[in-house]
C-alpha positions as a Markdown table, in Angstrom:
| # | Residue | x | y | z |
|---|---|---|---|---|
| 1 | Unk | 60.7 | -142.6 | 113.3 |
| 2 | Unk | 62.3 | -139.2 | 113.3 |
| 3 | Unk | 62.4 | -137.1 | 115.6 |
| 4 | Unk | 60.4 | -134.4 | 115.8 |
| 5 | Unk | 61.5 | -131.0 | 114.1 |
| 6 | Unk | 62.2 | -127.9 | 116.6 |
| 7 | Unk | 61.9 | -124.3 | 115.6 |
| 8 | Unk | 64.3 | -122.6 | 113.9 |
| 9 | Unk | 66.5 | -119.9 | 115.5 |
| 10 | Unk | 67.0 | -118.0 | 112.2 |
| 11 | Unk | 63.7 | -117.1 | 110.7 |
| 12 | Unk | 63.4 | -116.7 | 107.1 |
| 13 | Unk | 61.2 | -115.7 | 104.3 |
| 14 | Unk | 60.1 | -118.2 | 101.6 |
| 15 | Unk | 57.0 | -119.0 | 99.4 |
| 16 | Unk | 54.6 | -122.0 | 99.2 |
| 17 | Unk | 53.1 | -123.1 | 96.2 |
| 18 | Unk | 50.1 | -124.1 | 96.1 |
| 19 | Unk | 48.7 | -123.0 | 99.3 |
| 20 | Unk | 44.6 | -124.0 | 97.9 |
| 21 | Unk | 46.1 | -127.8 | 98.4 |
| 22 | Unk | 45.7 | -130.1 | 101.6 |
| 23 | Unk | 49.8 | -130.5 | 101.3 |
| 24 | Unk | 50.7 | -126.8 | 100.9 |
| 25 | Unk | 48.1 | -125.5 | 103.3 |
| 26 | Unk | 49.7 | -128.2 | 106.0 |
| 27 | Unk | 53.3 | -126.7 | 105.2 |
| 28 | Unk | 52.4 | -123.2 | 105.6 |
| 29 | Unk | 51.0 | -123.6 | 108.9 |
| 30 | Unk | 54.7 | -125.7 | 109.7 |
| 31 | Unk | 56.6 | -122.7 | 108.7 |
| 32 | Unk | 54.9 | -120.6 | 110.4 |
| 33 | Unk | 55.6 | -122.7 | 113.9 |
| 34 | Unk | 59.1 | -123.3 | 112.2 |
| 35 | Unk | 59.0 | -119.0 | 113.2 |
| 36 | Unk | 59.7 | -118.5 | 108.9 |
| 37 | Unk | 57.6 | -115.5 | 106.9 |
| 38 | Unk | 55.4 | -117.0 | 104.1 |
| 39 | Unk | 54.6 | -116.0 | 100.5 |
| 40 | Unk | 51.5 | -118.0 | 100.2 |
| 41 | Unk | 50.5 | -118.6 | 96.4 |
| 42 | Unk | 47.1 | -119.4 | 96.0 |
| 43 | Unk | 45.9 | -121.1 | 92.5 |
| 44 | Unk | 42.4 | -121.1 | 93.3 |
| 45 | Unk | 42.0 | -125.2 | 93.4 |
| 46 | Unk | 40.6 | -125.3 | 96.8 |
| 47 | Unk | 39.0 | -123.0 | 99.2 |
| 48 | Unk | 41.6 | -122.0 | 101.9 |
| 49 | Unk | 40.1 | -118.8 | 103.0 |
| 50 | Unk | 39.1 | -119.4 | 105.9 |
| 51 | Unk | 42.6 | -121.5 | 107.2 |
| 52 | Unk | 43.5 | -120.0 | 110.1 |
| 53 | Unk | 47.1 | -119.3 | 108.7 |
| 54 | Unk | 45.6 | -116.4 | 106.9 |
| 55 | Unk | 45.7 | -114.3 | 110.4 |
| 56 | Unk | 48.9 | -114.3 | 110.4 |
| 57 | Unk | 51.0 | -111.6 | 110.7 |
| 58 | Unk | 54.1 | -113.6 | 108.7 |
| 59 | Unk | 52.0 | -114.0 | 105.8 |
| 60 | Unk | 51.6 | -112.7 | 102.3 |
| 61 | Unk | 48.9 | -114.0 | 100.1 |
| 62 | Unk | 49.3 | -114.3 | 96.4 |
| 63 | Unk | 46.6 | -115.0 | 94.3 |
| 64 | Unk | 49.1 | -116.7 | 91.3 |
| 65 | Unk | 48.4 | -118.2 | 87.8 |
| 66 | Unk | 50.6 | -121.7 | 87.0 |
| 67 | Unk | 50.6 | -120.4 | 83.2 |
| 68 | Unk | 51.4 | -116.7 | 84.5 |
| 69 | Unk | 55.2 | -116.1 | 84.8 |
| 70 | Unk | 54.9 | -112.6 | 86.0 |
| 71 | Unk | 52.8 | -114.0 | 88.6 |
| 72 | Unk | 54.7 | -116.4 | 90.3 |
| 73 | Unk | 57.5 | -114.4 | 89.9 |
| 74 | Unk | 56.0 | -111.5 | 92.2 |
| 75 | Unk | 55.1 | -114.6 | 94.6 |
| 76 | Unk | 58.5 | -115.7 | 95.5 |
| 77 | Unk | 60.3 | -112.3 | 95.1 |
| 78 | Unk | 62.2 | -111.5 | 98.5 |
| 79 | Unk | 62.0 | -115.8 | 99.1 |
| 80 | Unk | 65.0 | -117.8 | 100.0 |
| 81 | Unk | 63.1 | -121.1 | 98.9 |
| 82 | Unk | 60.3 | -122.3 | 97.2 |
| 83 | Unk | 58.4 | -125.3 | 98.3 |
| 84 | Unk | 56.2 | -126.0 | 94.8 |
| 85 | Unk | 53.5 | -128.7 | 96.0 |
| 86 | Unk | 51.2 | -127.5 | 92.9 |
| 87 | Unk | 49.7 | -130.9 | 90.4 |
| 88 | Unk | 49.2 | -129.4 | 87.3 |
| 89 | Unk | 47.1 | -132.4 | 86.2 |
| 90 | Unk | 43.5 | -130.5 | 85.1 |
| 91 | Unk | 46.3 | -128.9 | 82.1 |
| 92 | Unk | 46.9 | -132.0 | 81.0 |
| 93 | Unk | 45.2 | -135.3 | 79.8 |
| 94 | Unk | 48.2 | -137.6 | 80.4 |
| 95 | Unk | 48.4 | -140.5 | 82.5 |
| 96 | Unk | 49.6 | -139.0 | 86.0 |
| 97 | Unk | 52.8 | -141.3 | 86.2 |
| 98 | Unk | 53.9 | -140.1 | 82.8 |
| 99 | Unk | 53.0 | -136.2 | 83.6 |
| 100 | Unk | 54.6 | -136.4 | 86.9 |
| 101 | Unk | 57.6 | -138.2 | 85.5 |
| 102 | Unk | 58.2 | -135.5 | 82.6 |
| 103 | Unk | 57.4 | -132.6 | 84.9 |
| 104 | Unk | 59.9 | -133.6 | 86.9 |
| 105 | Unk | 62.9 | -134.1 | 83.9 |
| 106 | Unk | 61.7 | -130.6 | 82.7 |
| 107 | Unk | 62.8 | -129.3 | 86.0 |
| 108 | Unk | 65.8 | -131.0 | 86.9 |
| 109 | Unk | 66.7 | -129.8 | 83.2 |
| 110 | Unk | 66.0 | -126.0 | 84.2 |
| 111 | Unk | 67.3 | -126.5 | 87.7 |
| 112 | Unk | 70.5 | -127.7 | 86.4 |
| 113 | Unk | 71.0 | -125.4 | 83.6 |
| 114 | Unk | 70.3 | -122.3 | 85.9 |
| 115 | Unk | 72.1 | -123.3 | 88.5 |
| 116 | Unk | 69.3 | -123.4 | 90.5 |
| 117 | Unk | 69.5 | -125.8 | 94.1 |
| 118 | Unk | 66.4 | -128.2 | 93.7 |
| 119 | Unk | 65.5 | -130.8 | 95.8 |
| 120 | Unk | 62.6 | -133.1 | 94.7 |
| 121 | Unk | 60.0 | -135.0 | 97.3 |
| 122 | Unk | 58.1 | -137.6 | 95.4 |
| 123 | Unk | 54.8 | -139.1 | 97.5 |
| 124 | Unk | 52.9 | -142.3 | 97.2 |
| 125 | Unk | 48.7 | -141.8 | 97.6 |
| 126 | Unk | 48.8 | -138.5 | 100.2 |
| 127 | Unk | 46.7 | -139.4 | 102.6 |
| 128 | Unk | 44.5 | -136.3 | 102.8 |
| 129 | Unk | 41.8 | -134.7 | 101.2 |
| 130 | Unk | 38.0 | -135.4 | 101.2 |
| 131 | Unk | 37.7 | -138.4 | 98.7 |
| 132 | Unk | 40.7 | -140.1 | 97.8 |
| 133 | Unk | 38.9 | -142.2 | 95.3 |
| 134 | Unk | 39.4 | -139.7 | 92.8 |
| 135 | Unk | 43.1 | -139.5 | 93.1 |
| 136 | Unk | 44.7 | -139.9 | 90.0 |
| 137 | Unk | 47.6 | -142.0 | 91.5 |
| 138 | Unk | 45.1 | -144.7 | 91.8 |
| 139 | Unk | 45.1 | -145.2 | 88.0 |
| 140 | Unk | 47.2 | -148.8 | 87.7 |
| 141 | Unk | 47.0 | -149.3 | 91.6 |
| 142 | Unk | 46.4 | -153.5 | 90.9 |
| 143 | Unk | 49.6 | -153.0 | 89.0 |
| 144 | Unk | 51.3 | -151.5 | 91.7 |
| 145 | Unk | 50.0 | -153.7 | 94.3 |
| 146 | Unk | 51.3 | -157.1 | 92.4 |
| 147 | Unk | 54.8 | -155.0 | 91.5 |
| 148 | Unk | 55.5 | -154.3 | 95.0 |
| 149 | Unk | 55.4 | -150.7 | 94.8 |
| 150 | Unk | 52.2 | -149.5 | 95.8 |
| 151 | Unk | 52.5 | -147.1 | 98.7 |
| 152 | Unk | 51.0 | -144.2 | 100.7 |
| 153 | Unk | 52.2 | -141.3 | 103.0 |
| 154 | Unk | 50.3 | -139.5 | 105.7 |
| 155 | Unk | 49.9 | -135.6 | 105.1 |
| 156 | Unk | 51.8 | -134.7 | 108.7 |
| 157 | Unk | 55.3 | -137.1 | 107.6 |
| 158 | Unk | 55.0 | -135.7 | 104.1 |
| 159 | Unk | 55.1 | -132.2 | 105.5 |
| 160 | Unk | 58.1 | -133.4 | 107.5 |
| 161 | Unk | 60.0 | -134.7 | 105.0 |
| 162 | Unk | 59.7 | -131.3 | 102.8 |
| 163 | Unk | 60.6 | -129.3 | 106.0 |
| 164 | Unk | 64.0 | -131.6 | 106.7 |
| 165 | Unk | 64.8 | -131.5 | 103.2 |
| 166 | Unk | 64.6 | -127.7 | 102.7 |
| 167 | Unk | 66.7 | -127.2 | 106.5 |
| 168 | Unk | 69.1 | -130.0 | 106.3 |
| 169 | Unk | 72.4 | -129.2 | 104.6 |
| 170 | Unk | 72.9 | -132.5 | 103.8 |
| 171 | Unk | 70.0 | -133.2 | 101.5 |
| 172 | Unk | 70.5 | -133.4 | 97.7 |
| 173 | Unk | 68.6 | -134.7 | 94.5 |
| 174 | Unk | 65.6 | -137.2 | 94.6 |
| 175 | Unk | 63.8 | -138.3 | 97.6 |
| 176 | Unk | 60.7 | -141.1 | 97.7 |
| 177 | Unk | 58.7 | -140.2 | 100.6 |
| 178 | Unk | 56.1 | -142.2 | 102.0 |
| 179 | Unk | 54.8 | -144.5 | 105.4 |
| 180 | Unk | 53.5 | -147.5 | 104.5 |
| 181 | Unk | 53.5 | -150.1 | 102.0 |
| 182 | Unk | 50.8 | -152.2 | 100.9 |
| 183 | Unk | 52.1 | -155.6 | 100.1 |
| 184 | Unk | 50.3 | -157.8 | 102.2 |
| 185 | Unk | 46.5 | -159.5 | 101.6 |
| 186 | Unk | 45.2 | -157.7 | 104.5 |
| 187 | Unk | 47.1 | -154.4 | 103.6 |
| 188 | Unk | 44.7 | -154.3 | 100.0 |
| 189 | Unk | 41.8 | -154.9 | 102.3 |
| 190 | Unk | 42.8 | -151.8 | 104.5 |
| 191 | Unk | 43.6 | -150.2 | 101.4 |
| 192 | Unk | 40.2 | -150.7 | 99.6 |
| 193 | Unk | 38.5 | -149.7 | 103.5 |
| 194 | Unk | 40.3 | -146.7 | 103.2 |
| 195 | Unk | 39.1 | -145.6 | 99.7 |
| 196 | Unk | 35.2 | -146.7 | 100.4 |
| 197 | Unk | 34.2 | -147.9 | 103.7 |
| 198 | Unk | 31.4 | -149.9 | 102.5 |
| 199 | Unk | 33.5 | -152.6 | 101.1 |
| 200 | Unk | 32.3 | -156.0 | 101.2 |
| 201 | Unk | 34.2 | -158.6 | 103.1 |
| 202 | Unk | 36.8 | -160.4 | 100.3 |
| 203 | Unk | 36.7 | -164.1 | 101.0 |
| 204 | Unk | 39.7 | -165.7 | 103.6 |
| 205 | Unk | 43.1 | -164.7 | 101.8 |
| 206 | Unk | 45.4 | -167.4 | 104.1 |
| 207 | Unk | 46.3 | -169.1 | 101.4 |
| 208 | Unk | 47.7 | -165.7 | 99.2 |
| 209 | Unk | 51.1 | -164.6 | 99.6 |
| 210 | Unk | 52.9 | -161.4 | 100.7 |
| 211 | Unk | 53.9 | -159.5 | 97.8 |
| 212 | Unk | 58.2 | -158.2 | 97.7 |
| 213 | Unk | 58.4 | -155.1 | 98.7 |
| 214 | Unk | 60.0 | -153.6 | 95.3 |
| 215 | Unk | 60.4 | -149.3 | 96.5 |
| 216 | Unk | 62.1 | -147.9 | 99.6 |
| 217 | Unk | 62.8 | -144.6 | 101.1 |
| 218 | Unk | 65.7 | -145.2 | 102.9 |
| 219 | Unk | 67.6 | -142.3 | 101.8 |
| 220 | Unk | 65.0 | -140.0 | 103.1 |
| 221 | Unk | 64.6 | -142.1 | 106.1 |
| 222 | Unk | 68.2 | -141.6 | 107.0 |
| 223 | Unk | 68.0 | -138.1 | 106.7 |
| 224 | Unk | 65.1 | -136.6 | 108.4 |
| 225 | Unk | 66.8 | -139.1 | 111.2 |
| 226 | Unk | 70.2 | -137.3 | 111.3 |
| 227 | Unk | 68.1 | -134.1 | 110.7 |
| 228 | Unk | 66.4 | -134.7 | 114.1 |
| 229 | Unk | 68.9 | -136.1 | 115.9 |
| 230 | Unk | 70.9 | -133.0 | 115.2 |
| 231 | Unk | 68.3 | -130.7 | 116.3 |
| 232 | Unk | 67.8 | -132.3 | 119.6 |
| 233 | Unk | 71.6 | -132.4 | 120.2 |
| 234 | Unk | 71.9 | -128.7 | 119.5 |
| 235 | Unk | 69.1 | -127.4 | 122.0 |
């Protein structure tokens, strides 16, 4: 575990993107302890009116349009960063692996040809939100559960991991982020608790086996621990 992250000394001005989300609502209010000024930019997705970030004094709102340029580019003017937590899946009938994965090329491609400094945080199942049934990261979770790579990440270490990322001057490229792993028998029966508490009991699973754990996160791991440790040794 890392440890925690202190405030920073030297405030700063960036935007989030999208701020109507469970994630981008969660890092807004971070920032905001973190002592940063936010450019929140709201799509509309979810109702975040009434967060009590909206009081503050360090933020802007934006109301922002993913297919409007002019839009987000009034959003992050002034910004030294951009944390973009938007899923542009109701534009697209894809299969959310595949969209995510192209997404994702598209902007390293940019990135790289404007010299733009991106860092990319890629989640299991966020843990948040009122029914993660619907979640379209569920699509092919058998699959991932027998491959070894089915795995989830709790809203609070997610935020974490895009906060260290963004401070640490160490942190480059592609980062898998998440907390758990399901892998085990009992882990798919957590799992399947999780999504729908009315699950039946599954008949005794002693005799199934643990399934090889095929995805890690060490990278980002190592990281948010250096990150922390270096806070704590420079208060």
């Amino acid at each position: 575990m890392a440890p925690p992250i202190a405030p920073r000394r030297t405030p700063k001005t960036v935007c989030v993107v999208d701020v109507s989300s469970p994630l981008g609502g969660a890092i807004v209010d971070r920032l905001l302890h973190l002592g940063y000024s936010v450019h929140a930019a709201s799509f509309s997705r979810g109702d975040s009116s009434t967060a009590a970030w909206r009081e503050s004094k360090r933020v802007r709102v934006f109301a922002a349009d993913p297919l409007d340029y002019h839009s987000i580019a009034a959003a992050i003017r002034g910004c030294s960063g951009v944390f973009y937590t938007y899923d542009n899946e109701s534009f697209y009938d894809l299969w959310h692996a595949l969209a995510k994965t192209l997404s994702e090329k598209t902007a390293w491609a940019l990135a790289m040809d404007r010299g733009i400094d991106m860092i990319s945080v890629n989640a299991g199942l966020i843990l948040a939100g009122a029914d993660l049934r619907s979640s379209p990261y569920l699509k092919g979770a058998p699959e991932m559960y027998e491959g070894g790579v089915l795995v989830t990440a709790k809203l609070e270490f997610l935020v974490d991991a895009h906060i260290c990322v963004f401070e640490s001057a160490d942190a480059y490229g592609r980062y898998l982020c998440f907390n758990h792993t399901v892998c085990r028998p009992q882990d798919a029966v957590d799992f399947a608790r999780l999504l729908s508490p009315t699950t039946p009991n599954p008949p005794p699973s002693a005799g199934l086996s643990v399934i090889q754990e095929r995805i890690h996160s060490k990278k980002l791991t190592k990281l948010m621990f250096e990150f922390g440790a270096g806070l704590q040794a420079a208060e």
